[in-house]
């Protein structure tokens, strides 16, 4: 069973070996999850960009499906999904702290990522440097600044759709109520 | 309104959010030089409903119902991708009969989606007879779906661990009968497209997206396959029962709206073959296994071949029954990027058909209605609704009862 599993992921394993051979510092950070799926652990900005360029230029990952934004507590996560002609998905992960969520746009390599990176800006508050000019996506005009609805601490129940304002309860409201008692 | 609309000999016109090609909103800001489009900006997002945020506060079973409503036309493909993801995380194997039922519904969905597209495309170029024909034929597929699932769209047949309804012999026979009558019609449409000079003159060379550009902009589905890219998830990563079913990937090298039309019609003929294989080889047995209440922590990327192309779901679980993150990449999202390229260099009159040719998504309304009159509430079933519509038209001088629809009536 183990042998069978190993033989079915040979192509994926070969890609991982090529990556580790080229970038020794990625050994252990890139792995085959299952057939047609190669994942990385969250990488630094420089590591991420080097690998993404290499995957596009040398490994035949010509297509970028989309980017998944994630809220990982103190950090924001960005998962770039690249696909090669055989349909193997390479999921490259990048991470940036919420205090400085700055990443570089990859639209220079993959023009198809434009809308997905705009989504990171609108929904997660990422600071994507180098995005081409264009209309924002997907939030409407007049959306209040500093409100990033896909962050875990943003609660839809506090958003007033009529006035387009976000009104969370004050943190000290509970304490005041208790002291009154 | 202060924006400058005329710059030198160029004029900027906003097409949309309400626009001539679709019933769904999207703003295409077109810069024209004479009649030619020199620049296009795609403005989408009007229909963003925050479904992914809503998924993060509901259990995975409640999420399944939300996911089914991502799209009104290809709801089954989304629920299949989602269920597959949860099943992979939980280590569940779906019974073979359930896997076949999922394929049958998926192919029926592909048929009705492509027939709908054919009608819309015909309407965009002023060929309303073909529009009426293909939507009439789509009813045959929707009738079968209604009988198999209880609804024309948003079928609700998938559940984590299998399917919620078995297919009885009536439905299986109905599919076989429908496949025979639809095949004749589809062959006729294919002949029409290949022979009719007006149609090929109107569609050829419009909305060009070469193989290289399709790869560069990440095009999927019939848009990519019409550019000669043999990319179909049913063969690249056979999911469910597709591993046991022969699937022929349809490609074409026209790389324009004409090619996309040919690919979609041939894909429908291929879908009929898949349906015939399924109803001949569907195994007996159970239709679902029990799913655990909590999903083990982990992440999964699940994908299916929707009628419009590759559909990808990213799911991350934190070990509870509420998922940490669900990201849905519907196929239209991948095809928007090639759209800008397709529009530039086109004539203004070709913009609607070029937009429609990627088959962007819009919803189809349910026909079952609840009538409230005073204190009385009653539910209208399919037969009564059909009768009501016939009488409604008769009162206004149109006798729909004289229109023969033997195939549609045969199932009810």
XYZ file of C-alpha atoms in Angstrom:
593
model
C 0.000 0.000 0.000
C 2.842 2.333 0.947
C 4.669 1.423 -2.298
C 1.532 2.049 -4.327
C 1.079 5.449 -2.698
C 4.727 6.343 -3.330
C 4.546 5.370 -6.995
C 1.386 7.457 -7.589
C 3.071 10.598 -6.273
C 6.386 10.104 -8.076
C 5.884 13.110 -10.377
C 4.988 15.316 -7.405
C 7.965 13.991 -5.422
C 10.286 14.822 -8.335
C 9.039 18.425 -8.326
C 9.694 18.720 -4.580
C 13.205 17.314 -5.043
C 13.927 19.834 -7.811
C 12.768 22.668 -5.555
C 14.897 21.473 -2.626
C 17.911 20.996 -4.889
C 17.618 24.556 -6.171
C 16.786 26.138 -2.811
C 18.408 24.161 0.001
C 16.800 26.390 2.620
C 13.360 25.065 1.575
C 14.162 21.463 2.545
C 11.422 20.277 4.875
C 9.230 23.279 4.053
C 7.827 21.854 0.799
C 5.966 18.545 0.837
C 3.592 16.336 -1.146
C 0.197 16.320 0.583
C -1.319 13.765 -1.776
C -1.513 13.059 -5.493
C -1.640 16.334 -7.470
C -1.098 18.443 -4.335
C 2.187 20.044 -3.265
C 2.031 22.385 -0.294
C 4.556 24.619 1.419
C 4.741 25.846 4.960
C 4.343 29.620 5.412
C 7.444 31.211 3.868
C 9.217 34.548 4.229
C 8.577 37.113 1.529
C 11.964 36.540 -0.185
C 11.699 32.733 -0.057
C 8.145 32.875 -1.370
C 8.962 35.148 -4.296
C 12.036 33.155 -5.335
C 10.031 29.933 -5.345
C 7.098 31.470 -7.223
C 9.374 32.804 -9.986
C 11.204 29.460 -10.203
C 7.911 27.514 -10.375
C 6.704 29.740 -13.215
C 9.966 29.955 -15.179
C 11.460 26.491 -14.705
C 8.841 24.047 -13.395
C 6.018 24.739 -15.853
C 3.485 26.130 -13.374
C 2.063 28.467 -15.993
C -1.362 29.025 -14.466
C -2.294 30.749 -11.197
C -5.745 29.692 -10.056
C -6.289 32.132 -7.242
C -5.081 33.382 -3.871
C -6.660 32.338 -0.589
C -6.415 34.888 2.189
C -6.492 33.622 5.770
C -6.613 35.247 9.188
C -4.013 33.449 11.318
C -4.306 35.442 14.559
C -1.392 37.877 14.658
C -0.627 37.316 10.991
C -2.392 37.277 7.645
C -1.801 34.233 5.464
C -1.759 34.214 1.672
C -1.948 30.941 -0.239
C -1.120 31.223 -3.942
C -2.382 28.239 -5.944
C -0.363 27.506 -9.080
C -1.173 24.736 -11.567
C 0.955 23.015 -14.201
C -0.151 21.317 -17.415
C -0.645 17.952 -15.668
C -3.016 19.616 -13.209
C -0.677 19.424 -10.192
C -1.489 22.175 -7.688
C 1.431 23.902 -5.955
C 0.101 25.837 -2.954
C 2.654 28.480 -1.964
C 2.114 30.101 1.395
C 3.246 33.542 2.453
C 2.656 35.262 5.757
C 2.748 38.911 6.880
C 2.012 40.414 10.312
C -1.267 42.322 10.672
C 0.731 45.278 12.010
C 2.507 45.548 8.642
C 0.602 43.353 6.136
C 2.787 44.265 3.202
C 3.337 41.857 0.303
C 4.398 42.347 -3.293
C 1.926 41.875 -6.133
C 2.581 38.836 -8.310
C 0.529 40.168 -11.238
C 3.786 40.808 -13.133
C 4.276 37.033 -13.349
C 0.612 35.956 -13.341
C -1.715 38.674 -14.754
C -4.670 36.484 -13.789
C -4.103 37.288 -10.105
C -5.237 40.902 -10.350
C -8.781 40.442 -9.036
C -7.666 37.974 -6.366
C -5.040 40.343 -4.993
C -7.583 43.183 -4.988
C -9.745 40.928 -2.860
C -6.888 40.578 -0.346
C -6.764 44.378 -0.101
C -10.525 44.829 0.380
C -11.401 41.848 2.536
C -8.226 41.294 4.575
C -6.581 44.733 4.590
C -3.385 43.489 2.943
C -1.025 46.115 1.561
C -0.289 44.695 -1.879
C 2.516 46.698 -3.486
C 2.633 46.985 -7.272
C -1.028 46.190 -8.057
C -2.076 47.791 -11.368
C -4.585 50.656 -11.146
C -8.237 49.722 -11.420
C -11.563 49.595 -9.603
C -11.624 48.018 -6.158
C -13.034 44.521 -5.784
C -15.351 43.233 -4.340
C -16.575 45.774 -1.758
C -18.902 48.600 -2.845
C -17.998 52.282 -3.130
C -18.407 54.034 0.190
C -17.339 51.045 2.284
C -15.892 52.471 5.546
C -12.098 52.598 5.647
C -10.285 50.237 7.980
C -13.074 47.623 7.878
C -11.820 44.283 6.623
C -14.769 41.874 6.747
C -12.846 38.620 6.350
C -10.743 39.230 9.460
C -11.961 37.100 12.334
C -12.494 40.051 14.675
C -14.903 41.752 12.222
C -18.477 40.732 13.076
C -21.249 41.265 10.511
C -23.844 41.876 13.238
C -22.164 45.198 14.140
C -22.328 46.541 10.598
C -25.184 48.903 9.762
C -25.953 48.479 6.063
C -28.090 51.622 5.875
C -25.497 54.039 7.215
C -22.509 51.890 6.075
C -20.920 52.185 9.517
C -19.364 49.583 11.787
C -20.480 49.952 15.404
C -18.906 47.352 17.709
C -19.818 47.516 21.403
C -17.314 49.485 23.430
C -14.842 47.254 25.240
C -15.333 49.167 28.495
C -19.164 48.939 28.302
C -19.207 45.695 30.308
C -16.955 47.083 32.981
C -19.095 50.213 33.322
C -22.248 48.114 33.611
C -20.631 46.041 36.370
C -19.420 49.073 38.304
C -22.943 50.559 38.179
C -24.272 47.428 39.814
C -20.645 62.133 -13.495
C -17.727 64.585 -13.542
C -15.549 61.983 -15.182
C -14.376 63.015 -18.629
C -16.055 60.805 -21.210
C -14.476 62.159 -24.421
C -10.689 62.260 -24.757
C -9.477 63.403 -28.195
C -11.076 61.080 -30.737
C -11.745 58.475 -28.039
C -14.953 58.068 -26.118
C -15.413 56.207 -22.843
C -18.727 54.472 -22.260
C -19.784 52.441 -19.246
C -21.602 49.256 -20.251
C -23.421 48.254 -17.112
C -23.965 47.532 -14.256
C -27.253 46.771 -16.065
C -26.169 45.811 -19.558
C -27.361 44.110 -22.728
C -25.697 40.727 -22.449
C -26.765 39.366 -19.076
C -29.299 39.692 -16.321
C -26.537 39.906 -13.730
C -24.697 43.140 -12.927
C -21.158 43.890 -14.085
C -19.647 47.162 -15.292
C -17.490 47.072 -18.404
C -15.928 50.480 -19.005
C -15.094 50.553 -22.693
C -12.859 53.104 -24.424
C -13.778 53.400 -28.095
C -11.944 54.799 -31.062
C -14.641 54.983 -33.686
C -16.365 51.620 -33.409
C -13.313 49.764 -32.079
C -12.657 48.961 -28.450
C -9.153 50.119 -27.533
C -9.347 49.620 -23.783
C -11.651 47.774 -21.409
C -11.911 47.786 -17.613
C -13.850 44.987 -15.953
C -15.760 46.074 -12.858
C -17.347 43.167 -11.012
C -18.290 42.400 -7.420
C -21.873 43.727 -7.390
C -23.149 40.310 -6.380
C -20.678 39.651 -3.567
C -22.849 38.302 -0.776
C -20.269 37.497 1.887
C -20.992 33.762 1.705
C -17.474 32.822 2.789
C -17.791 34.955 5.944
C -21.200 33.403 6.621
C -19.626 29.924 6.351
C -17.259 30.745 9.232
C -20.103 31.010 11.733
C -22.086 27.926 10.745
C -21.643 24.192 11.097
C -20.360 22.325 8.055
C -23.821 20.897 7.346
C -25.369 24.388 7.381
C -22.453 25.544 5.228
C -23.320 22.876 2.658
C -26.684 24.600 2.065
C -24.978 27.978 1.672
C -22.388 26.545 -0.713
C -25.152 25.034 -2.844
C -26.412 28.598 -3.330
C -23.150 30.035 -4.636
C -24.611 29.565 -8.096
C -28.152 29.028 -9.293
C -27.110 27.145 -12.417
C -24.209 24.950 -11.292
C -25.154 24.436 -7.646
C -24.392 20.701 -7.750
C -20.757 21.189 -8.722
C -20.191 23.460 -5.716
C -21.839 21.119 -3.237
C -19.891 18.191 -4.762
C -16.556 20.009 -4.387
C -17.419 20.963 -0.812
C -18.615 17.465 0.188
C -15.527 15.897 -1.400
C -13.313 18.202 0.628
C -15.039 17.391 3.911
C -15.011 13.666 3.051
C -11.271 13.825 2.330
C -10.599 15.547 5.655
C -12.756 13.032 7.529
C -11.426 9.992 5.667
C -14.895 8.951 4.462
C -15.381 6.874 1.315
C -18.655 7.537 -0.467
C -20.652 4.431 -1.565
C -20.232 3.693 -5.284
C -23.925 4.118 -6.035
C -23.841 7.592 -4.473
C -20.754 8.473 -6.543
C -22.634 7.451 -9.718
C -25.697 9.479 -8.706
C -23.454 12.515 -8.201
C -22.072 12.057 -11.726
C -25.562 11.663 -13.223
C -26.774 14.898 -11.606
C -23.516 16.661 -12.595
C -23.922 15.707 -16.249
C -27.619 16.684 -16.272
C -26.494 20.002 -14.805
C -23.873 20.398 -17.549
C -26.568 19.725 -20.165
C -29.007 22.304 -18.849
C -26.246 24.862 -18.283
C -24.895 24.512 -21.836
C -28.416 24.566 -23.325
C -29.121 27.725 -21.374
C -25.894 29.239 -22.705
C -26.721 28.245 -26.275
C -30.045 30.054 -25.958
C -28.464 33.191 -24.486
C -25.727 33.233 -27.142
C -28.323 32.805 -29.925
C -30.392 35.636 -28.437
C -27.320 37.924 -28.319
C -26.805 37.553 -32.057
C -30.495 37.939 -32.879
C -31.132 34.257 -33.633
C -34.176 33.958 -31.388
C -35.496 30.783 -33.029
C -32.453 28.879 -31.790
C -32.909 30.557 -28.405
C -36.498 29.237 -28.179
C -35.461 25.774 -29.408
C -32.612 25.302 -26.964
C -34.571 26.592 -23.970
C -37.443 24.284 -24.917
C -34.986 21.384 -24.907
C -33.517 22.557 -21.608
C -36.960 22.018 -20.050
C -36.625 18.279 -20.750
C -33.458 18.197 -18.635
C -34.939 20.376 -15.904
C -38.017 18.132 -15.729
C -35.772 15.136 -15.096
C -33.807 17.065 -12.471
C -37.053 18.097 -10.787
C -38.210 14.504 -10.662
C -34.842 13.177 -9.457
C -34.141 15.858 -6.845
C -37.464 17.600 -6.218
C -36.222 20.882 -7.633
C -35.173 22.365 -10.961
C -32.157 24.199 -9.532
C -30.416 23.970 -6.123
C -31.021 20.243 -6.166
C -29.972 19.559 -2.569
C -29.028 15.990 -3.419
C -25.504 16.010 -1.978
C -24.706 15.440 1.630
C -21.426 14.728 3.372
C -20.944 10.982 2.976
C -23.113 10.451 -0.116
C -26.438 11.612 -1.518
C -29.830 12.260 0.087
C -32.067 10.570 -2.504
C -31.828 7.423 -4.538
C -32.793 7.379 -8.209
C -35.756 5.119 -8.917
C -36.441 3.231 -12.147
C -38.807 5.942 -13.440
C -36.052 8.517 -13.321
C -33.491 6.168 -14.884
C -35.916 5.398 -17.739
C -36.733 9.094 -18.042
C -33.034 9.927 -18.451
C -32.656 7.264 -21.133
C -35.699 8.578 -23.023
C -34.574 12.189 -22.670
C -31.041 11.299 -23.875
C -32.430 9.795 -27.090
C -34.641 12.763 -27.958
C -32.035 15.339 -26.934
C -29.327 13.654 -28.985
C -31.278 14.265 -32.195
C -31.757 17.898 -31.312
C -28.085 18.394 -30.389
C -26.915 16.813 -33.637
C -29.233 19.170 -35.457
C -27.740 22.176 -33.598
C -24.217 20.985 -34.363
C -25.074 20.657 -38.062
C -26.667 24.077 -37.937
C -23.552 25.675 -36.436
C -21.211 23.907 -38.852
C -23.283 24.492 -42.022
C -25.115 27.781 -41.509
C -22.942 30.481 -43.071
C -24.671 33.365 -41.260
C -23.975 31.806 -37.890
C -20.327 31.057 -38.593
C -19.823 34.513 -40.141
C -21.283 36.136 -37.021
C -19.299 34.061 -34.520
C -15.949 33.382 -36.219
C -13.080 35.627 -35.238
C -15.095 37.219 -32.405
C -13.677 37.224 -28.857
C -10.340 35.712 -29.877
C -8.253 34.237 -27.063
C -5.282 32.292 -28.361
C -3.874 29.201 -26.673
C -0.964 31.227 -25.266
C -3.246 33.955 -23.934
C -5.683 31.420 -22.489
C -2.762 29.910 -20.565
C -1.427 33.308 -19.522
C -4.784 34.565 -18.235
C -5.688 31.242 -16.613
C -8.821 30.572 -18.713
C -10.743 27.408 -17.837
C -13.550 25.250 -19.179
C -14.927 25.615 -22.709
C -13.033 28.921 -23.132
C -9.688 27.112 -22.656
C -10.753 23.957 -24.513
C -11.888 26.035 -27.514
C -8.294 27.342 -27.642
C -6.970 23.785 -27.911
C -6.058 23.275 -24.230
C -7.083 19.796 -23.136
C -7.806 20.711 -19.527
C -10.719 18.945 -17.869
C -10.696 17.980 -14.180
C -12.825 14.902 -14.956
C -9.775 13.380 -16.695
C -6.886 15.222 -15.008
C -8.011 14.245 -11.526
C -10.953 11.849 -11.903
C -13.095 12.417 -8.820
C -15.990 10.345 -7.565
C -17.128 7.821 -10.158
C -15.312 9.554 -13.039
C -12.413 7.182 -12.439
C -14.588 4.338 -13.790
C -16.296 6.273 -16.585
C -14.722 6.977 -19.982
C -14.709 10.741 -20.563
C -13.601 12.233 -23.861
C -12.279 15.777 -23.530
C -13.676 17.986 -26.288
C -11.286 20.557 -27.739
C -11.295 22.867 -30.714
C -8.725 25.164 -32.277
C -10.859 28.104 -33.421
C -10.123 30.004 -30.164
C -13.145 32.278 -30.662
C -16.875 32.385 -29.903
C -17.519 29.959 -32.760
C -15.096 27.440 -31.203
C -16.720 27.849 -27.779
C -20.129 27.130 -29.329
C -18.882 23.972 -31.046
C -17.117 22.778 -27.857
C -20.247 23.250 -25.750
C -22.534 21.407 -28.185
C -20.048 18.505 -28.502
C -19.670 18.420 -24.719
C -23.414 17.964 -24.423
C -23.258 14.971 -26.773
C -20.420 13.591 -24.635
C -22.509 14.171 -21.487
C -25.265 12.026 -23.006
C -22.734 9.211 -23.512
C -21.618 9.542 -19.864
C -25.249 9.440 -18.720
C -25.900 6.305 -20.801
C -22.800 4.643 -19.312
C -23.907 5.585 -15.789
C -27.461 4.290 -16.064
C -26.165 1.055 -17.571
C -23.467 0.503 -14.945
C -24.866 2.104 -11.791
C -24.203 -0.347 -8.947
C -26.709 -1.339 -6.275
C -26.107 -0.574 -2.643
C -26.337 2.176 -0.073
C -26.345 5.850 -0.966
C -24.693 7.415 2.077
C -22.422 6.721 5.015
C -22.554 8.528 8.318
C -20.365 11.594 8.644
C -18.625 12.484 11.917
C -19.950 15.456 13.868
C -16.528 17.070 14.006
C -14.157 17.460 11.102
C -10.507 16.615 11.869
C -8.170 19.604 11.691
C -6.434 20.075 8.372
C -6.655 21.720 4.992
C -7.827 20.416 1.664
C -8.066 21.667 -1.902
C -11.008 20.054 -3.679
C -11.895 20.584 -7.311
C -14.538 19.574 -9.824
C -15.288 20.289 -13.469
C -18.259 22.644 -13.469
C -20.139 23.320 -16.735
C -18.142 26.552 -17.007
C -14.783 25.022 -16.069
C -12.566 24.174 -13.140
C -14.162 24.833 -9.761
C -11.818 24.897 -6.740
C -12.712 24.888 -3.049
C -10.104 25.488 -0.362
C -11.310 24.246 3.024
C -9.469 24.572 6.354
C -10.791 22.894 9.464
C -9.745 23.561 13.056
C -11.082 20.295 14.466
C -14.568 21.522 15.370
C -17.828 21.348 13.396
C -17.341 24.963 12.245
C -14.868 25.449 9.431
C -12.042 27.926 9.809
C -11.928 29.022 6.170
C -13.777 28.199 2.975
C -12.658 29.807 -0.278
C -14.633 29.129 -3.440
C -12.983 29.826 -6.798
C -15.809 29.528 -9.301
C -14.821 29.126 -12.971
C -16.177 32.508 -14.079
C -13.715 34.125 -11.669
C -10.891 32.594 -13.700
C -12.355 33.657 -17.034
C -12.793 37.373 -16.222
C -9.083 37.965 -16.737
C -9.094 36.817 -20.353
C -12.235 38.889 -20.988
C -10.389 42.230 -21.000
C -7.993 40.838 -23.576
C -10.873 39.454 -25.681
C -12.717 42.777 -25.758
C -9.765 44.931 -26.808
C -9.588 45.211 -30.593
C -13.219 44.129 -31.036
C -16.061 46.170 -32.507
C -18.578 47.614 -30.047
C -21.385 45.505 -31.556
C -19.455 42.335 -30.653
C -19.102 43.218 -26.961
C -22.364 41.571 -25.754
C -21.719 38.210 -27.449
C -18.056 38.258 -26.346
C -19.106 38.784 -22.728
C -21.816 36.139 -23.008
C -19.431 33.647 -24.634
C -17.536 32.952 -21.406
C -20.945 32.048 -19.940
C -20.825 34.241 -16.858
C -23.081 33.012 -14.104
C -26.634 34.142 -13.339
C -29.456 32.613 -11.408
C -32.528 30.768 -12.498
C -35.648 31.216 -10.420
C -37.524 28.396 -8.792
C -40.974 27.809 -10.211
C -42.743 26.412 -7.122
C -44.658 29.189 -5.438
C -46.631 29.572 -2.242
C -49.882 31.497 -2.584
C -51.145 33.549 0.329
C -54.765 34.675 -0.037
C -56.262 36.001 3.162
C -55.884 33.330 5.799
C -55.506 30.555 3.242
C -52.049 29.339 2.216
C -51.548 26.705 -0.449
C -48.591 25.303 -2.313
C -48.815 25.019 -6.091
C -47.262 21.871 -7.516
C -45.630 21.566 -10.944
C -48.749 20.334 -12.740
C -50.992 23.053 -11.321
C -48.386 25.705 -12.019
C -48.126 24.593 -15.643
C -51.934 24.557 -15.964
C -52.126 28.011 -14.358
C -49.652 29.426 -16.872
C -51.578 27.892 -19.799
C -54.836 29.467 -18.553
C -53.126 32.800 -17.870
C -52.035 33.012 -21.486
C -55.382 31.703 -22.789
C -57.195 34.607 -21.121
C -54.918 36.940 -23.040
C -55.601 35.321 -26.397
C -52.645 32.874 -26.596
C -53.597 29.211 -26.494
C -50.514 27.429 -25.120
C -52.488 24.170 -24.764
C -52.252 23.643 -28.517
C -48.416 23.567 -28.292
C -47.356 19.938 -28.181
C -44.738 19.126 -25.549
C -44.959 15.327 -25.291
C -41.549 14.796 -23.675
C -42.144 17.333 -20.917
C -45.583 15.972 -20.062
C -44.393 12.392 -20.058
C -42.769 12.717 -16.631
C -45.679 14.282 -14.762
